[in-house]
Amino acid sequence: MSTAATASPFAGPAATEILAALAELRAGDAPTHGGRVLSYVYDSGLAELDELARDAAELTRPLNALDPTTFPSVAAMERELIAFMRKALNGSATKLGGGPVVGSVTSGGTESCLLAVKTARDLWRAEHPELAAQLARAGKRPRLVTAATAHAAFQKAARLFDLDWDPVPCEADGSVRAAAFEQRLGADVALVVVSAPAYPTGAIDPIAQVAGAAKEFGLSCHVDACFGGLVLPWWPAVDPWDFRVAGVTSISADLHKFGYAPKGVSVLLHRGRRRHRAQFFATTSWPGYPVVNPTLLGSKPASPLAAAWAITKRLGDGGYARLTASCVRSADTIIRETSTIRGLNVWGAPTGPSVALVTDTGLPEADQVDPHHLADELARSGFRIQHQPGFTQANGVRLPHTAHLTITPVTEQTLPELVPALKAAADAVRGKPRANPRIEYGALQALGYAPKREGGPFRVPSPDMAWRILKIAGAGGSAGGKGSSLPGRLAPLMALAEKLPAPVAEAILSELLARVSEP
């Protein structure tokens, strides 16, 4: 037998070594189970669901969901998943006109939001060719109207699809008024977006009123339920927000959030086949196979779809109701217990599994609890909540900096530890002044990267300069862990990012994320 016939085709380390290296890398990650991370991950607390998702994903791992005619199991699972979501969002027997509720499975919430905007833009162009041409001649674009608290995915969509993002200012408590939306509506609006709920605040926008006004203007109205779409249907005492509302033309909902499926799988549902078909890309104008894509992706994995399909089959309506009930109990407990912490408040009036904590500015500074210091201190106890910078809106009304908590079914198991940890962290930072990046900001002013007076000129830093600024703010060391460029505490960095002009802050934060994965 020849040497060539017996030689291994593999030139790298053994499989056991590779998996051991991966396990070492994973050891540095935040825990995805157990309720210690109150953002990004959605733990049902049921090991059986994880095992079911894993097995379903493995069975479909080799499939390419690009072509359900070659792999009909993909079409069958998508059909049943859309049917489940249509029922959950009250689109099964709608008699409000516009045609049947249909849709597609996507790779995640951002893709669902992008497709909702792309679809509405294309329909608007088709229905308003003269206005589109008139705007173009005037150097203007159709508008995308959202609340200021709408997910940033819609800003991305506006940039990608050549629309003007027109944010409706919120009140200081994070809520948005229907009248404020109505004042923005007009024939040049391609899409109106409302949230159920808004991620930063946990508050549900006035969907029925806004959708009704959009319908009167003949406008498309999308409900972004990427966060709440698999929990609000079973949350108590929620006013109609889904396809029961006549003006709602599309809804997005993520199955990798409170659907408890692995990343990334979401759905985008439309009222009517015409609207859904406008989502598609199709071409026969090339010498290869006919390309028909209902989503932005071409080739795509079937595993997340299969996992979501299996989990919805296993849980059913009753299972989701029981898991949601756990979230309700935890949310009520956290809101109630937070009300007893001097110097800290819940921001606004959340409905659902998102709670944001804010400083009680009605008390003397010595009694106030800064939410970003709270988040940094709480991390020392092993719980991670999310820093949310403050934001000054176009009308001058400032939304405060807060700390976000995503509440999942497993949160209920951690409450005996989480609540005392929250109170201890608040005690530890009470009266501590908010992080003030005065020195860093002054240096940036001297270098021209921050304005020397309000509204003055500034420059956007290059990647190398952005990295130098980050190092001043504490990044690049070992504080964030082995191989990390993250600073040990995020409050100072968040305060700096909040103070800087948005283009400068965005350049700096982009550099931070880029450096994490740069070889």
XYZ file of C-alpha atoms in Angstrom:
519
model
C 0.000 0.000 0.000
C 1.392 3.418 -0.946
C 2.287 6.060 1.577
C -0.156 8.457 -0.106
C -3.021 6.022 0.480
C -2.359 5.738 4.231
C -1.381 9.338 5.022
C -3.926 11.340 7.019
C -5.497 14.255 5.143
C -5.518 16.279 8.359
C -2.611 18.613 9.042
C -3.865 20.172 12.265
C -4.112 19.041 15.893
C -6.229 16.080 16.973
C -9.961 16.592 17.423
C -9.622 16.141 21.186
C -7.076 18.962 21.354
C -9.253 21.270 19.304
C -12.292 20.642 21.490
C -10.209 21.129 24.623
C -9.036 24.477 23.271
C -12.627 25.453 22.574
C -13.665 24.446 26.080
C -10.906 26.677 27.462
C -12.143 29.591 25.371
C -15.742 28.995 26.495
C -14.641 29.046 30.117
C -14.071 32.778 29.750
C -17.602 33.463 28.511
C -20.447 34.806 30.589
C -22.740 31.932 31.627
C -25.609 31.370 29.208
C -27.649 29.367 31.721
C -28.603 29.873 35.325
C -29.970 33.419 35.167
C -26.735 35.268 35.955
C -26.752 37.275 32.714
C -29.860 39.437 32.432
C -29.454 40.369 28.753
C -28.618 38.625 25.475
C -29.549 35.100 26.632
C -32.988 33.569 27.174
C -32.890 30.572 29.473
C -36.094 28.618 29.928
C -34.560 26.769 32.855
C -35.597 23.473 31.235
C -32.699 21.227 30.248
C -35.069 19.094 28.201
C -35.669 21.974 25.791
C -31.943 22.491 25.265
C -31.502 18.810 24.518
C -34.444 18.778 22.129
C -33.105 21.856 20.302
C -29.649 20.291 20.052
C -30.972 17.035 18.619
C -33.305 18.752 16.145
C -30.490 21.038 15.012
C -28.131 18.114 14.483
C -30.699 16.190 12.411
C -30.948 19.129 10.017
C -27.341 20.364 10.159
C -26.385 19.359 6.563
C -29.452 20.964 4.975
C -29.401 24.174 2.966
C -32.619 26.069 3.632
C -32.019 28.014 0.424
C -34.121 25.535 -1.531
C -37.151 23.948 0.181
C -38.008 22.122 -3.060
C -34.818 20.077 -2.677
C -35.268 19.779 1.093
C -39.058 19.676 1.633
C -38.609 19.204 5.385
C -37.543 22.869 5.490
C -40.832 23.964 3.912
C -42.846 21.736 6.253
C -41.163 23.084 9.390
C -41.432 26.689 8.232
C -45.096 26.229 7.361
C -45.907 24.838 10.805
C -43.820 27.452 12.597
C -45.549 30.290 10.732
C -48.916 28.728 11.594
C -47.989 28.621 15.277
C -46.866 32.243 15.277
C -49.878 33.384 13.276
C -52.166 31.886 15.911
C -50.143 33.354 18.794
C -50.323 36.824 17.223
C -54.054 36.549 16.484
C -53.671 36.424 12.725
C -55.375 33.091 12.067
C -58.966 34.246 11.705
C -58.543 37.972 11.192
C -61.499 39.638 9.486
C -59.919 43.057 9.238
C -59.109 42.885 5.526
C -55.824 42.882 3.679
C -55.742 39.147 3.074
C -54.428 36.204 5.099
C -51.521 36.622 7.500
C -48.480 34.919 5.956
C -44.753 35.254 6.401
C -41.243 33.874 6.534
C -38.692 32.576 9.001
C -35.580 34.763 9.143
C -32.131 34.597 10.720
C -32.985 36.936 13.577
C -34.666 40.122 14.683
C -32.439 42.454 12.715
C -33.160 40.617 9.466
C -36.892 40.634 10.230
C -36.782 44.387 10.848
C -34.702 45.026 7.716
C -37.128 43.029 5.601
C -40.151 44.811 7.076
C -38.609 48.147 6.086
C -37.474 46.943 2.659
C -40.940 45.566 1.916
C -42.711 48.758 2.973
C -40.282 50.917 0.999
C -40.800 48.903 -2.176
C -44.587 49.018 -1.817
C -44.463 52.761 -1.124
C -42.376 53.347 -4.258
C -44.785 51.286 -6.354
C -47.808 53.146 -4.975
C -46.288 56.670 -5.087
C -44.062 56.871 -8.188
C -44.690 60.577 -8.738
C -44.005 61.509 -5.112
C -40.878 59.336 -5.097
C -39.605 61.170 -8.195
C -40.507 64.547 -6.691
C -38.592 63.774 -3.478
C -35.597 62.555 -5.467
C -35.503 65.766 -7.510
C -35.554 67.769 -4.298
C -32.751 65.679 -2.803
C -35.097 64.187 -0.239
C -36.068 60.639 0.694
C -39.167 58.914 2.063
C -39.289 58.730 5.844
C -39.182 55.889 8.358
C -41.077 57.042 11.443
C -40.342 55.311 14.759
C -40.199 56.253 18.414
C -36.772 57.332 19.633
C -36.748 54.105 21.674
C -37.272 51.822 18.647
C -34.546 49.236 18.163
C -31.396 50.446 16.416
C -32.043 47.871 13.679
C -34.424 50.400 12.154
C -31.680 53.010 11.937
C -29.607 50.393 10.128
C -32.536 49.700 7.803
C -32.933 53.402 7.008
C -29.256 53.635 6.031
C -29.364 50.460 3.944
C -32.615 51.225 2.133
C -32.134 54.956 1.543
C -34.763 56.323 3.912
C -34.722 59.221 6.356
C -35.068 57.959 9.918
C -37.509 60.300 11.658
C -37.574 59.494 15.397
C -40.557 60.631 17.444
C -39.303 62.090 20.742
C -40.310 60.342 23.952
C -41.316 61.765 27.297
C -38.713 61.805 30.071
C -40.170 58.554 31.419
C -39.441 56.829 28.086
C -43.065 56.642 26.955
C -44.218 58.009 23.610
C -47.530 59.720 22.908
C -49.759 58.731 19.998
C -50.288 62.404 19.195
C -46.546 62.837 18.737
C -46.603 60.049 16.154
C -49.633 61.486 14.397
C -47.892 64.822 13.929
C -45.174 63.061 11.880
C -47.458 61.219 9.489
C -47.771 62.179 5.860
C -47.704 60.883 2.297
C -43.881 60.711 2.275
C -43.802 58.132 5.107
C -42.838 54.677 3.835
C -43.359 52.936 7.177
C -44.430 53.626 10.749
C -42.860 51.406 13.436
C -44.178 50.793 16.949
C -42.668 48.514 19.590
C -44.130 45.756 21.768
C -42.349 46.493 24.005
C -39.484 48.951 23.454
C -36.307 47.212 24.610
C -34.745 50.165 26.511
C -37.832 50.894 28.627
C -40.005 47.785 28.569
C -42.983 50.011 27.681
C -45.417 49.140 24.901
C -45.985 51.963 22.425
C -49.613 53.155 21.877
C -50.000 50.668 19.056
C -53.762 50.748 18.488
C -53.865 54.541 18.238
C -50.773 54.851 16.042
C -51.783 51.983 13.752
C -55.259 53.486 13.434
C -53.795 56.852 12.434
C -51.435 55.161 9.960
C -54.406 53.355 8.402
C -56.238 56.640 7.944
C -53.212 57.996 6.076
C -52.934 54.790 4.039
C -49.522 53.986 5.549
C -47.870 50.700 6.444
C -47.468 50.069 10.181
C -45.019 47.500 11.548
C -45.061 46.184 15.122
C -41.571 45.293 16.299
C -42.312 42.452 18.725
C -38.898 40.861 18.305
C -38.474 41.073 22.080
C -42.031 40.520 23.257
C -43.667 38.476 20.514
C -43.302 35.122 22.316
C -44.232 36.402 25.768
C -46.825 39.189 25.432
C -49.490 36.823 24.023
C -49.588 35.201 27.487
C -48.846 38.287 29.627
C -51.868 39.410 31.681
C -53.849 42.597 31.034
C -52.197 43.706 27.777
C -54.297 45.817 25.404
C -54.555 44.553 21.797
C -51.302 45.188 19.944
C -51.107 42.435 17.306
C -53.130 41.514 14.197
C -56.332 42.254 16.084
C -55.465 45.909 15.422
C -56.733 46.847 11.959
C -53.858 49.162 10.990
C -51.079 46.679 11.780
C -49.634 45.451 8.477
C -46.650 43.393 9.709
C -45.137 41.998 12.922
C -41.680 40.655 13.734
C -41.081 38.218 16.612
C -37.902 36.389 17.638
C -38.001 32.698 18.433
C -34.448 32.841 19.784
C -35.601 35.140 22.568
C -38.691 34.044 24.481
C -39.235 31.217 22.019
C -36.165 29.671 23.745
C -34.607 28.484 20.462
C -30.874 28.828 19.718
C -29.625 31.880 17.813
C -30.719 32.895 15.256
C -34.319 32.445 14.224
C -37.152 34.958 13.944
C -40.363 35.377 11.992
C -41.776 38.233 9.953
C -45.522 38.071 9.368
C -47.437 40.243 6.876
C -51.104 40.989 6.461
C -51.738 39.797 2.902
C -49.864 37.838 0.258
C -49.051 40.904 -1.838
C -47.144 42.472 1.043
C -45.324 39.231 1.788
C -44.314 38.692 -1.830
C -42.839 42.200 -1.954
C -40.331 40.909 0.592
C -38.859 38.431 -1.942
C -35.862 38.782 -4.223
C -36.119 36.738 -7.416
C -34.146 36.685 -10.646
C -33.758 34.532 -13.726
C -31.413 37.070 -15.309
C -28.241 35.082 -15.044
C -27.065 31.763 -16.525
C -27.315 29.795 -13.290
C -30.285 28.362 -11.413
C -33.304 30.646 -10.809
C -32.659 32.508 -7.563
C -35.656 33.099 -5.309
C -34.916 34.368 -1.796
C -37.643 35.318 0.670
C -34.982 36.734 3.024
C -31.697 38.625 2.763
C -29.680 35.422 2.995
C -29.169 32.969 0.147
C -27.724 29.798 1.602
C -28.820 29.482 5.191
C -28.795 26.851 7.910
C -31.889 24.824 8.708
C -30.742 24.015 12.250
C -32.140 27.111 14.028
C -35.446 26.661 12.204
C -35.601 22.995 13.204
C -34.771 23.798 16.824
C -37.485 26.458 16.997
C -39.995 24.162 15.320
C -39.245 21.376 17.800
C -39.507 23.658 20.833
C -42.843 25.152 19.763
C -44.154 21.609 19.187
C -43.033 20.529 22.645
C -44.205 23.581 24.586
C -47.377 24.468 22.747
C -49.627 27.258 23.892
C -49.869 25.900 27.442
C -46.111 25.578 27.860
C -45.484 29.149 26.793
C -48.231 30.319 29.140
C -46.551 28.579 32.104
C -43.088 29.943 31.275
C -44.505 33.436 30.827
C -46.241 33.196 34.204
C -42.824 32.672 35.776
C -41.530 35.809 34.043
C -44.543 37.755 35.315
C -43.874 36.712 38.899
C -40.192 37.641 38.621
C -40.914 41.014 37.022
C -43.421 41.842 39.755
C -40.904 40.851 42.432
C -38.042 42.876 40.954
C -40.229 45.964 40.500
C -41.588 45.629 44.037
C -38.176 45.057 45.638
C -36.554 47.851 43.649
C -39.140 50.259 45.059
C -37.648 49.573 48.512
C -34.086 50.474 47.463
C -33.379 54.080 48.418
C -31.995 56.083 45.536
C -33.159 53.767 42.760
C -36.341 53.583 40.678
C -37.838 51.556 37.866
C -37.884 53.723 34.740
C -41.344 54.377 33.364
C -44.102 51.768 33.285
C -42.815 48.502 31.779
C -45.186 45.818 30.509
C -43.391 42.549 29.919
C -40.026 41.015 30.755
C -37.855 44.128 30.379
C -37.117 46.393 33.341
C -34.815 49.421 33.363
C -33.413 50.891 36.582
C -32.786 54.627 36.940
C -31.498 57.026 39.584
C -34.114 58.537 41.878
C -33.202 62.154 41.194
C -35.818 63.380 43.659
C -33.472 62.541 46.534
C -30.300 64.338 47.677
C -27.188 63.271 45.764
C -25.868 61.466 48.835
C -28.843 59.092 48.644
C -28.857 58.518 44.891
C -27.794 55.258 43.219
C -26.190 55.549 39.808
C -27.407 52.626 37.631
C -24.089 52.220 35.801
C -22.117 52.050 39.032
C -24.798 49.621 40.231
C -24.258 47.407 37.170
C -20.488 47.397 37.637
C -20.817 46.575 41.332
C -23.421 43.878 40.715
C -21.029 42.154 38.317
C -18.753 41.525 41.305
C -21.550 39.311 42.666
C -21.727 37.360 39.422
C -24.853 39.031 37.997
C -24.624 41.033 34.784
C -27.139 43.691 33.871
C -26.821 45.965 30.862
C -25.575 49.568 30.801
C -27.801 51.884 28.724
C -26.354 55.373 28.095
C -28.519 58.453 28.380
C -29.740 60.136 25.227
C -30.666 63.721 24.394
C -33.421 63.816 21.774
C -33.796 66.319 18.955
C -36.323 68.318 20.996
C -33.880 68.620 23.899
C -35.704 66.206 26.211
C -33.142 63.950 27.823
C -33.681 60.240 28.406
C -31.661 59.156 31.447
C -28.898 56.578 31.591
C -30.253 53.310 32.953
C -29.457 49.658 33.633
C -31.504 47.043 31.770
C -32.663 43.645 33.051
C -34.122 40.974 30.783
C -36.259 38.629 32.874
C -36.544 34.993 31.775
C -38.177 31.927 33.360
C -34.941 30.965 35.094
C -34.843 34.367 36.833
C -37.375 33.095 39.365
C -34.864 30.519 40.601
C -32.196 33.211 41.106
C -34.372 35.761 42.949
C -33.219 34.623 46.433
C -29.680 35.624 45.352
C -30.409 38.391 42.856
C -32.565 40.605 45.083
C -30.053 40.699 48.002
C -27.226 41.246 45.489
C -29.086 44.212 43.981
C -29.631 45.729 47.411
C -26.022 45.155 48.475
C -24.698 46.659 45.243
C -26.937 49.701 45.715
C -25.682 50.126 49.287
C -22.086 49.932 48.027
C -22.457 52.696 45.421
C -25.101 54.916 47.013
C -23.939 58.522 46.904
C -21.081 57.766 44.510
C -21.042 60.525 41.892
C -21.699 59.545 38.342
C -18.576 58.718 36.323
C -17.164 61.947 34.919
C -14.775 61.588 31.983
C -13.587 65.182 32.420
C -9.900 64.489 31.783
C -10.533 62.211 28.796
C -13.029 64.631 27.321
C -10.680 67.565 27.795
C -7.928 65.682 25.995
C -10.287 64.925 23.124
C -11.254 68.590 22.946
C -7.584 69.565 22.725
C -7.114 67.077 19.879
C -10.225 68.277 18.046
C -12.253 65.079 18.508
C -14.774 66.769 20.780
C -16.277 70.253 20.345
C -14.847 73.019 22.529
C -18.310 74.535 22.758
C -21.773 73.072 22.336
C -22.497 72.561 18.655
C -18.909 73.352 17.707
C -16.781 71.475 15.144
C -15.125 68.123 15.816
C -13.262 65.364 13.962
C -14.016 61.649 13.820
C -10.956 59.671 15.010
C -9.105 57.169 12.853
C -9.019 53.532 14.052
C -5.591 53.982 15.652
C -6.606 57.195 17.397
C -9.881 55.608 18.550
C -7.847 52.797 20.111
C -5.602 55.298 21.907
C -8.706 56.943 23.327
C -10.044 53.561 24.466
C -6.799 52.756 26.231
C -7.087 56.028 28.137
C -10.589 54.892 29.151
C -9.234 51.591 30.499
C -9.459 49.193 27.562
C -6.667 47.016 26.295
C -5.525 45.680 29.633
C -6.250 42.462 31.473
C -9.158 43.839 33.489
C -11.700 42.444 31.082
C -10.212 38.965 31.151
C -7.707 36.974 29.116
C -7.641 38.026 25.500
C -10.095 40.844 26.112
C -9.815 44.495 25.188
C -12.741 45.432 27.435
C -12.280 47.739 30.412
C -12.983 46.245 33.815
C -15.751 48.744 34.603
C -18.057 50.120 31.952
C -19.501 53.153 33.775
C -16.611 55.485 32.793
C -16.669 54.343 29.165
C -20.460 54.734 28.960
C -20.212 58.243 30.428
C -17.582 59.199 27.861
C -19.562 57.731 24.964
C -22.679 59.579 26.128
C -20.874 62.921 26.318
C -19.167 62.701 22.916
C -20.794 63.602 19.578
C -22.483 60.486 18.210
C -20.096 59.996 15.235
C -17.085 60.087 17.571
C -18.643 57.741 20.129
C -19.687 55.353 17.354
C -16.165 55.288 15.926
C -14.681 54.565 19.350
C -17.153 51.806 20.212
C -16.773 50.260 16.744
C -13.041 50.131 17.357
C -13.600 48.445 20.706
C -15.596 45.647 19.101
C -13.218 45.381 16.160
C -10.181 44.996 18.436
C -11.828 42.146 20.341
C -11.663 39.887 17.274
C -8.661 41.369 15.476
C -5.799 38.835 15.040
